[in-house]
Amino acid sequence: MQENLEKTMNIVIILAGGTGTRVGAEAPKQFLKVCGKTIIERTLDVFEQHPSIDEIAIVINRHHQTEMEAIVLNGGYKKVQKIITGGKERHDSSWAAVKTYENYPQANLLIHDAVRPMINIQTINEVIGALEKYNAVTVAIFATDTIYQVEHNLIQQIPDRKQLMQAQTPQAFKQHILQKAYQSAFENKDFTATDDCGVVAQYLPDESIFVVAGTENNLKITHKEDIFLLERLMQNNIAP
C-alpha cells in the first residue's frame, strides 16, 4: 500500500528564500501584501485548494522562518507539512528539498516560485498529467521579443524566436530523477544553475523534458512594476 501511495504522491516545493532586492522594498517580495494578502499566501492558496496536491513544503531563509510559520498557522494551510531552511543559491534550496524527500523516490515534486501567485489550476493539472509519461516537466511560454546573444556589448547571434521559450514554474520531476541530476552536478566543482530543468538537461541529457504551455499571467514578481501589474490582475478578478 505504501508503494502505491508513493507513486502517486504530488508534493509542491515552494521556493521562498529570495531577498527581493530588485523590488526595492524592505521586506522580501514574497511577504509583500497585494490586495490584503501576502504574495506567498496567494501562492499557497492555489496549491492548498488543488485536490491533486497531497503535500506542500516551503523552503525559506532561516531569518524568516518564524514569520513563515506564523503565516502557515494563521492561514490554516493544512497541506504544508515541512518548512525547510534554504541555501545561499537557488539550486541549494532546491537540493535541500530534494534531499528532504529522498525516501519518496517515485513522488512527483512540483517546484514553484513563491512569487508566482497567478499559477492556474489548468496548468497544474497539465503538469501532473505529463508526469505520467515523462520524468521531467516544465512550464514555458513562447518569447514575444527578439532575443540577442551578446558578448562585450556586441550582438553575436540572433536566434530564431520561434524556437525560444521563456521558462516559468512549476518545474516538476520524479524525485529520484532530480536527485540523480543534482548528485552528478555536485561532482563538477564549477557547477552553476539558474533552474532545475537546466540541471537535468545538462547532467541527464538523455532524459526528455516535456514543456507544458504556460500563460502570460503566470508572472514572476521581480520588479516594482510587477507588483502594480499583479494588483491590477487581482482587482480585475482574474483568478488563477
Short mmCIF file of N, CA, C and O in Angstrom, two decimals, residues 89-206:
data_model
loop_
_atom_site.label_atom_id
_atom_site.label_comp_id
_atom_site.label_asym_id
_atom_site.label_seq_id
_atom_site.Cartn_x
_atom_site.Cartn_y
_atom_site.Cartn_z
N GLU A 89 22.21 29.79 -2.69
CA GLU A 89 21.76 29.94 -4.07
C GLU A 89 20.46 29.17 -4.28
O GLU A 89 20.09 28.31 -3.46
N ARG A 90 19.78 29.46 -5.39
CA ARG A 90 18.52 28.79 -5.68
C ARG A 90 18.68 27.28 -5.73
O ARG A 90 17.86 26.53 -5.18
N HIS A 91 19.76 26.82 -6.39
CA HIS A 91 19.94 25.37 -6.50
C HIS A 91 20.22 24.72 -5.14
O HIS A 91 19.89 23.55 -4.94
N ASP A 92 20.79 25.49 -4.21
CA ASP A 92 20.99 24.95 -2.86
C ASP A 92 19.64 24.70 -2.18
O ASP A 92 19.46 23.72 -1.46
N SER A 93 18.71 25.61 -2.41
CA SER A 93 17.38 25.46 -1.83
C SER A 93 16.63 24.29 -2.45
O SER A 93 15.97 23.50 -1.75
N SER A 94 16.72 24.15 -3.77
CA SER A 94 16.09 23.01 -4.43
C SER A 94 16.67 21.70 -3.91
O SER A 94 15.94 20.75 -3.62
N TRP A 95 17.98 21.67 -3.76
CA TRP A 95 18.64 20.45 -3.30
C TRP A 95 18.21 20.11 -1.88
O TRP A 95 17.99 18.93 -1.54
N ALA A 96 18.04 21.11 -1.03
CA ALA A 96 17.59 20.85 0.33
C ALA A 96 16.22 20.17 0.33
O ALA A 96 15.98 19.25 1.11
N ALA A 97 15.35 20.60 -0.58
CA ALA A 97 14.02 19.99 -0.67
C ALA A 97 14.10 18.58 -1.24
O ALA A 97 13.44 17.66 -0.75
N VAL A 98 14.90 18.40 -2.27
CA VAL A 98 15.06 17.08 -2.88
C VAL A 98 15.56 16.08 -1.85
O VAL A 98 15.06 14.95 -1.75
N LYS A 99 16.55 16.48 -1.06
CA LYS A 99 17.08 15.59 -0.02
C LYS A 99 16.04 15.27 1.05
O LYS A 99 16.01 14.17 1.59
N THR A 100 15.20 16.24 1.34
CA THR A 100 14.17 16.03 2.36
C THR A 100 13.24 14.88 1.97
O THR A 100 12.75 14.15 2.84
N TYR A 101 13.04 14.71 0.66
CA TYR A 101 12.10 13.69 0.19
C TYR A 101 12.80 12.49 -0.46
O TYR A 101 12.22 11.81 -1.29
N GLU A 102 14.03 12.22 -0.05
CA GLU A 102 14.77 11.12 -0.67
C GLU A 102 14.17 9.76 -0.37
O GLU A 102 14.45 8.78 -1.06
N ASN A 103 13.32 9.66 0.64
CA ASN A 103 12.64 8.39 0.93
C ASN A 103 11.37 8.21 0.11
O ASN A 103 10.64 7.24 0.30
N TYR A 104 11.12 9.16 -0.81
CA TYR A 104 9.94 9.08 -1.69
C TYR A 104 10.42 9.20 -3.14
O TYR A 104 10.08 10.15 -3.85
N PRO A 105 11.20 8.24 -3.63
CA PRO A 105 11.84 8.37 -4.95
C PRO A 105 10.87 8.46 -6.12
O PRO A 105 11.21 9.01 -7.17
N GLN A 106 9.66 7.91 -5.98
CA GLN A 106 8.70 7.94 -7.07
C GLN A 106 7.72 9.10 -6.95
O GLN A 106 6.83 9.26 -7.79
N ALA A 107 7.86 9.91 -5.92
CA ALA A 107 6.95 11.04 -5.74
C ALA A 107 7.17 12.08 -6.82
O ALA A 107 8.27 12.23 -7.37
N ASN A 108 6.11 12.81 -7.15
CA ASN A 108 6.20 13.95 -8.06
C ASN A 108 6.52 15.20 -7.26
O ASN A 108 5.76 15.57 -6.36
N LEU A 109 7.64 15.84 -7.58
CA LEU A 109 8.00 17.10 -6.93
C LEU A 109 7.71 18.24 -7.90
O LEU A 109 8.30 18.31 -8.98
N LEU A 110 6.79 19.13 -7.54
CA LEU A 110 6.47 20.30 -8.33
C LEU A 110 7.15 21.49 -7.67
O LEU A 110 6.76 21.90 -6.57
N ILE A 111 8.19 22.02 -8.29
CA ILE A 111 8.98 23.10 -7.69
C ILE A 111 8.48 24.43 -8.26
O ILE A 111 8.51 24.65 -9.47
N HIS A 112 8.03 25.30 -7.37
CA HIS A 112 7.36 26.53 -7.81
C HIS A 112 7.91 27.75 -7.07
O HIS A 112 8.21 27.69 -5.87
N ASP A 113 8.03 28.86 -7.80
CA ASP A 113 8.48 30.11 -7.21
C ASP A 113 7.38 30.68 -6.32
O ASP A 113 6.22 30.81 -6.75
N ALA A 114 7.74 31.08 -5.11
CA ALA A 114 6.76 31.67 -4.19
C ALA A 114 6.13 32.92 -4.77
O ALA A 114 5.00 33.28 -4.44
N VAL A 115 6.87 33.59 -5.66
CA VAL A 115 6.40 34.88 -6.19
C VAL A 115 5.76 34.74 -7.57
O VAL A 115 5.78 35.67 -8.38
N ARG A 116 5.17 33.58 -7.82
CA ARG A 116 4.31 33.39 -9.00
C ARG A 116 2.91 33.00 -8.49
O ARG A 116 2.50 31.85 -8.59
N PRO A 117 2.17 33.96 -7.95
CA PRO A 117 0.88 33.63 -7.32
C PRO A 117 -0.25 33.40 -8.31
O PRO A 117 -1.33 32.96 -7.90
N MET A 118 -0.04 33.69 -9.59
CA MET A 118 -1.12 33.57 -10.56
C MET A 118 -1.07 32.27 -11.36
O MET A 118 -1.67 32.16 -12.43
N ILE A 119 -0.35 31.28 -10.85
CA ILE A 119 -0.37 29.96 -11.48
C ILE A 119 -1.82 29.45 -11.45
O ILE A 119 -2.51 29.60 -10.44
N ASN A 120 -2.27 28.85 -12.55
CA ASN A 120 -3.68 28.45 -12.59
C ASN A 120 -3.85 26.93 -12.48
O ASN A 120 -2.91 26.15 -12.65
N ILE A 121 -5.08 26.54 -12.20
CA ILE A 121 -5.42 25.13 -11.97
C ILE A 121 -5.14 24.28 -13.20
O ILE A 121 -4.60 23.16 -13.11
N GLN A 122 -5.48 24.81 -14.38
CA GLN A 122 -5.29 24.03 -15.61
C GLN A 122 -3.83 23.69 -15.83
O GLN A 122 -3.49 22.56 -16.19
N THR A 123 -2.95 24.67 -15.62
CA THR A 123 -1.52 24.42 -15.81
C THR A 123 -1.03 23.36 -14.84
O THR A 123 -0.27 22.45 -15.23
N ILE A 124 -1.44 23.44 -13.59
CA ILE A 124 -1.04 22.43 -12.61
C ILE A 124 -1.53 21.05 -13.04
O ILE A 124 -0.79 20.05 -12.97
N ASN A 125 -2.77 20.97 -13.50
CA ASN A 125 -3.32 19.70 -13.97
C ASN A 125 -2.49 19.12 -15.11
O ASN A 125 -2.22 17.91 -15.16
N GLU A 126 -2.10 19.98 -16.04
CA GLU A 126 -1.33 19.51 -17.21
C GLU A 126 0.06 19.05 -16.80
O GLU A 126 0.60 18.09 -17.36
N VAL A 127 0.66 19.73 -15.83
CA VAL A 127 1.99 19.32 -15.34
C VAL A 127 1.89 17.94 -14.69
O VAL A 127 2.70 17.04 -14.98
N ILE A 128 0.91 17.75 -13.83
CA ILE A 128 0.75 16.46 -13.15
C ILE A 128 0.45 15.37 -14.17
O ILE A 128 0.99 14.25 -14.10
N GLY A 129 -0.39 15.68 -15.16
CA GLY A 129 -0.71 14.70 -16.20
C GLY A 129 0.51 14.31 -17.01
O GLY A 129 0.70 13.13 -17.34
N ALA A 130 1.38 15.29 -17.32
CA ALA A 130 2.58 15.00 -18.10
C ALA A 130 3.56 14.10 -17.35
O ALA A 130 4.32 13.34 -17.97
N LEU A 131 3.53 14.16 -16.02
CA LEU A 131 4.42 13.32 -15.22
C LEU A 131 4.05 11.84 -15.28
O LEU A 131 4.82 10.99 -14.83
N GLU A 132 2.90 11.53 -15.85
CA GLU A 132 2.54 10.13 -16.04
C GLU A 132 3.35 9.51 -17.18
O GLU A 132 3.52 8.29 -17.24
N LYS A 133 3.88 10.36 -18.06
CA LYS A 133 4.66 9.87 -19.20
C LYS A 133 6.13 10.27 -19.12
O LYS A 133 7.00 9.53 -19.57
N TYR A 134 6.39 11.44 -18.55
CA TYR A 134 7.76 11.96 -18.51
C TYR A 134 8.24 12.08 -17.07
O TYR A 134 7.45 12.27 -16.15
N ASN A 135 9.56 12.01 -16.90
CA ASN A 135 10.16 12.16 -15.57
C ASN A 135 10.49 13.60 -15.24
O ASN A 135 10.83 13.91 -14.09
N ALA A 136 10.45 14.47 -16.25
CA ALA A 136 10.78 15.88 -16.06
C ALA A 136 9.84 16.72 -16.93
O ALA A 136 9.66 16.44 -18.11
N VAL A 137 9.27 17.76 -16.32
CA VAL A 137 8.29 18.60 -16.99
C VAL A 137 8.55 20.05 -16.60
O VAL A 137 8.90 20.33 -15.44
N THR A 138 8.36 20.96 -17.52
CA THR A 138 8.46 22.38 -17.20
C THR A 138 7.29 23.12 -17.80
O THR A 138 6.54 22.58 -18.62
N VAL A 139 7.14 24.37 -17.39
CA VAL A 139 6.12 25.27 -17.94
C VAL A 139 6.86 26.41 -18.61
O VAL A 139 7.84 26.94 -18.08
N ALA A 140 6.40 26.80 -19.79
CA ALA A 140 7.07 27.88 -20.52
C ALA A 140 6.11 28.54 -21.50
O ALA A 140 5.09 27.96 -21.88
N ILE A 141 6.43 29.77 -21.89
CA ILE A 141 5.68 30.48 -22.92
C ILE A 141 6.65 30.90 -24.02
O ILE A 141 7.84 31.11 -23.77
N PHE A 142 6.15 31.03 -25.23
CA PHE A 142 7.00 31.44 -26.33
C PHE A 142 7.45 32.89 -26.14
O PHE A 142 6.69 33.74 -25.67
N ALA A 143 8.70 33.15 -26.49
CA ALA A 143 9.25 34.50 -26.40
C ALA A 143 8.53 35.40 -27.40
O ALA A 143 8.30 35.00 -28.56
N THR A 144 8.16 36.58 -26.97
CA THR A 144 7.47 37.52 -27.86
C THR A 144 8.42 38.58 -28.41
O THR A 144 8.10 39.24 -29.40
N ASP A 145 9.56 38.77 -27.79
CA ASP A 145 10.54 39.74 -28.24
C ASP A 145 11.71 39.03 -28.92
O ASP A 145 12.01 37.87 -28.64
N THR A 146 12.37 39.75 -29.80
CA THR A 146 13.61 39.23 -30.39
C THR A 146 14.68 39.13 -29.30
O THR A 146 14.82 40.02 -28.47
N ILE A 147 15.42 38.02 -29.29
CA ILE A 147 16.46 37.78 -28.29
C ILE A 147 17.84 37.90 -28.94
O ILE A 147 18.09 37.29 -29.99
N TYR A 148 18.71 38.68 -28.34
CA TYR A 148 20.08 38.82 -28.83
C TYR A 148 21.02 37.96 -27.98
O TYR A 148 20.91 37.94 -26.76
N GLN A 149 21.94 37.29 -28.64
CA GLN A 149 23.07 36.68 -27.94
C GLN A 149 24.22 37.67 -28.04
O GLN A 149 24.66 37.99 -29.15
N VAL A 150 24.69 38.15 -26.88
CA VAL A 150 25.62 39.28 -26.86
C VAL A 150 26.90 38.92 -26.14
O VAL A 150 26.91 38.17 -25.16
N GLU A 151 28.00 39.45 -26.63
CA GLU A 151 29.29 39.33 -25.95
C GLU A 151 30.00 40.66 -26.06
O GLU A 151 30.13 41.22 -27.16
N HIS A 152 30.42 41.21 -24.92
CA HIS A 152 31.10 42.51 -24.87
C HIS A 152 30.26 43.59 -25.55
O HIS A 152 30.79 44.42 -26.32
N ASN A 153 28.94 43.57 -25.28
CA ASN A 153 28.01 44.56 -25.82
C ASN A 153 27.87 44.53 -27.34
O ASN A 153 27.38 45.48 -27.95
N LEU A 154 28.29 43.43 -27.94
CA LEU A 154 28.15 43.27 -29.39
C LEU A 154 27.29 42.04 -29.68
O LEU A 154 27.47 40.98 -29.08
N ILE A 155 26.34 42.21 -30.60
CA ILE A 155 25.48 41.09 -30.96
C ILE A 155 26.30 40.04 -31.70
O ILE A 155 26.96 40.33 -32.69
N GLN A 156 26.23 38.80 -31.19
CA GLN A 156 26.93 37.70 -31.82
C GLN A 156 25.98 36.84 -32.66
O GLN A 156 26.39 36.28 -33.67
N GLN A 157 24.73 36.76 -32.23
CA GLN A 157 23.78 35.90 -32.91
C GLN A 157 22.36 36.33 -32.53
O GLN A 157 22.12 36.84 -31.43
N ILE A 158 21.43 36.14 -33.47
CA ILE A 158 20.02 36.40 -33.20
C ILE A 158 19.26 35.10 -33.44
O ILE A 158 18.94 34.76 -34.58
N PRO A 159 19.00 34.34 -32.37
CA PRO A 159 18.33 33.05 -32.53
C PRO A 159 16.91 33.22 -33.07
O PRO A 159 16.28 34.28 -32.89
N ASP A 160 16.42 32.19 -33.72
CA ASP A 160 15.06 32.19 -34.24
C ASP A 160 14.07 32.21 -33.08
O ASP A 160 14.02 31.28 -32.28
N ARG A 161 13.27 33.27 -32.99
CA ARG A 161 12.34 33.44 -31.89
C ARG A 161 11.32 32.31 -31.81
O ARG A 161 10.81 31.99 -30.73
N LYS A 162 11.01 31.69 -32.93
CA LYS A 162 10.03 30.61 -32.95
C LYS A 162 10.49 29.39 -32.16
O LYS A 162 9.68 28.55 -31.80
N GLN A 163 11.78 29.30 -31.90
CA GLN A 163 12.32 28.17 -31.16
C GLN A 163 12.69 28.53 -29.72
O GLN A 163 13.27 27.71 -29.01
N LEU A 164 12.35 29.74 -29.29
CA LEU A 164 12.73 30.20 -27.96
C LEU A 164 11.50 30.30 -27.06
O LEU A 164 10.46 30.81 -27.46
N MET A 165 11.63 29.81 -25.84
CA MET A 165 10.56 29.90 -24.86
C MET A 165 11.13 30.43 -23.55
O MET A 165 12.30 30.21 -23.23
N GLN A 166 10.29 31.14 -22.81
CA GLN A 166 10.65 31.68 -21.51
C GLN A 166 10.15 30.74 -20.42
O GLN A 166 8.97 30.41 -20.36
N ALA A 167 11.07 30.34 -19.56
CA ALA A 167 10.73 29.37 -18.52
C ALA A 167 9.86 29.99 -17.44
O ALA A 167 10.02 31.16 -17.07
N GLN A 168 8.91 29.19 -16.96
CA GLN A 168 8.10 29.54 -15.80
C GLN A 168 8.20 28.39 -14.80
O GLN A 168 9.02 27.50 -14.95
N THR A 169 7.38 28.45 -13.79
CA THR A 169 7.24 27.32 -12.88
C THR A 169 5.75 27.07 -12.68
O THR A 169 4.95 27.96 -12.95
N PRO A 170 5.38 25.86 -12.22
CA PRO A 170 6.24 24.83 -11.64
C PRO A 170 7.06 24.06 -12.67
O PRO A 170 6.65 23.91 -13.81
N GLN A 171 8.23 23.63 -12.22
CA GLN A 171 9.01 22.62 -12.92
C GLN A 171 8.88 21.36 -12.08
O GLN A 171 9.00 21.42 -10.85
N ALA A 172 8.61 20.24 -12.72
CA ALA A 172 8.23 19.04 -11.96
C ALA A 172 9.06 17.83 -12.38
O ALA A 172 9.41 17.68 -13.55
N PHE A 173 9.32 16.97 -11.39
CA PHE A 173 10.21 15.83 -11.62
C PHE A 173 9.81 14.67 -10.72
O PHE A 173 9.28 14.87 -9.63
N LYS A 174 10.12 13.46 -11.18
CA LYS A 174 10.17 12.35 -10.26
C LYS A 174 11.35 12.62 -9.32
O LYS A 174 12.43 13.02 -9.76
N GLN A 175 11.14 12.42 -8.05
CA GLN A 175 12.17 12.78 -7.07
C GLN A 175 13.51 12.15 -7.38
O GLN A 175 14.55 12.82 -7.32
N HIS A 176 13.50 10.88 -7.76
CA HIS A 176 14.78 10.19 -7.96
C HIS A 176 15.55 10.74 -9.16
O HIS A 176 16.79 10.70 -9.19
N ILE A 177 14.83 11.28 -10.14
CA ILE A 177 15.49 11.85 -11.31
C ILE A 177 16.21 13.15 -10.94
O ILE A 177 17.38 13.36 -11.29
N LEU A 178 15.51 14.01 -10.21
CA LEU A 178 16.14 15.28 -9.83
C LEU A 178 17.29 15.05 -8.86
O LEU A 178 18.33 15.71 -8.94
N GLN A 179 17.15 14.09 -7.97
CA GLN A 179 18.24 13.78 -7.04
C GLN A 179 19.46 13.26 -7.80
O GLN A 179 20.59 13.67 -7.53
N LYS A 180 19.22 12.40 -8.77
CA LYS A 180 20.34 11.87 -9.57
C LYS A 180 21.04 12.98 -10.34
O LYS A 180 22.29 13.02 -10.41
N ALA A 181 20.27 13.92 -10.90
CA ALA A 181 20.86 15.02 -11.66
C ALA A 181 21.72 15.90 -10.76
O ALA A 181 22.84 16.28 -11.12
N TYR A 182 21.21 16.23 -9.58
CA TYR A 182 21.97 17.07 -8.67
C TYR A 182 23.22 16.36 -8.15
O TYR A 182 24.28 16.98 -8.00
N GLN A 183 23.12 15.08 -7.88
CA GLN A 183 24.30 14.35 -7.42
C GLN A 183 25.40 14.38 -8.47
O GLN A 183 26.58 14.53 -8.13
N SER A 184 25.02 14.27 -9.74
CA SER A 184 26.01 14.37 -10.81
C SER A 184 26.56 15.79 -10.91
O SER A 184 27.76 15.99 -11.13
N ALA A 185 25.67 16.77 -10.75
CA ALA A 185 26.10 18.17 -10.86
C ALA A 185 27.12 18.54 -9.80
O ALA A 185 28.09 19.25 -10.07
N PHE A 186 26.91 18.07 -8.58
CA PHE A 186 27.80 18.44 -7.48
C PHE A 186 29.18 17.81 -7.61
O PHE A 186 30.11 18.19 -6.89
N GLU A 187 29.34 16.86 -8.54
CA GLU A 187 30.66 16.32 -8.82
C GLU A 187 31.50 17.29 -9.64
O GLU A 187 32.71 17.15 -9.75
N ASN A 188 30.83 18.30 -10.23
CA ASN A 188 31.51 19.33 -11.01
C ASN A 188 31.72 20.55 -10.12
O ASN A 188 30.77 21.21 -9.71
N LYS A 189 32.96 20.86 -9.81
CA LYS A 189 33.25 21.95 -8.88
C LYS A 189 32.85 23.31 -9.43
O LYS A 189 32.69 24.28 -8.68
N ASP A 190 32.65 23.41 -10.75
CA ASP A 190 32.25 24.68 -11.37
C ASP A 190 30.75 24.74 -11.63
O ASP A 190 30.27 25.57 -12.39
N PHE A 191 30.00 23.85 -11.01
CA PHE A 191 28.56 23.76 -11.25
C PHE A 191 27.83 25.05 -10.88
O PHE A 191 28.02 25.62 -9.82
N THR A 192 27.00 25.52 -11.81
CA THR A 192 26.07 26.62 -11.56
C THR A 192 24.77 26.27 -12.27
O THR A 192 24.76 25.54 -13.25
N ALA A 193 23.65 26.81 -11.76
CA ALA A 193 22.37 26.55 -12.41
C ALA A 193 21.40 27.66 -12.07
O ALA A 193 21.44 28.22 -10.97
N THR A 194 20.53 28.01 -13.03
CA THR A 194 19.51 29.02 -12.78
C THR A 194 18.14 28.38 -12.54
O THR A 194 17.25 29.03 -12.00
N ASP A 195 17.97 27.13 -12.95
CA ASP A 195 16.74 26.43 -12.64
C ASP A 195 16.99 24.93 -12.66
O ASP A 195 18.05 24.46 -13.06
N ASP A 196 15.98 24.18 -12.20
CA ASP A 196 16.16 22.74 -12.03
C ASP A 196 16.17 21.98 -13.35
O ASP A 196 16.86 20.97 -13.48
N CYS A 197 15.41 22.47 -14.33
CA CYS A 197 15.43 21.82 -15.64
C CYS A 197 16.82 21.91 -16.27
O CYS A 197 17.25 21.00 -16.97
N GLY A 198 17.50 23.01 -15.99
CA GLY A 198 18.86 23.16 -16.51
C GLY A 198 19.79 22.10 -15.95
O GLY A 198 20.69 21.62 -16.65
N VAL A 199 19.59 21.73 -14.70
CA VAL A 199 20.41 20.69 -14.07
C VAL A 199 20.15 19.34 -14.74
O VAL A 199 21.08 18.61 -15.09
N VAL A 200 18.87 19.03 -14.95
CA VAL A 200 18.52 17.76 -15.61
C VAL A 200 19.02 17.74 -17.04
O VAL A 200 19.60 16.75 -17.50
N ALA A 201 18.82 18.85 -17.76
CA ALA A 201 19.24 18.91 -19.17
C ALA A 201 20.74 18.73 -19.32
O ALA A 201 21.21 18.06 -20.25
N GLN A 202 21.51 19.30 -18.39
CA GLN A 202 22.97 19.24 -18.50
C GLN A 202 23.54 17.91 -18.02
O GLN A 202 24.45 17.36 -18.63
N TYR A 203 22.98 17.38 -16.93
CA TYR A 203 23.62 16.23 -16.30
C TYR A 203 22.89 14.91 -16.55
O TYR A 203 23.44 13.84 -16.27
N LEU A 204 21.68 14.98 -17.09
CA LEU A 204 20.98 13.78 -17.55
C LEU A 204 20.47 14.05 -18.97
O LEU A 204 19.26 14.13 -19.21
N PRO A 205 21.38 14.23 -19.92
CA PRO A 205 20.99 14.68 -21.26
C PRO A 205 20.07 13.71 -22.00
O PRO A 205 19.40 14.12 -22.96
N ASP A 206 20.01 12.47 -21.60
CA ASP A 206 19.12 11.50 -22.26
C ASP A 206 17.70 11.56 -21.71
O ASP A 206 16.81 10.88 -22.23
#
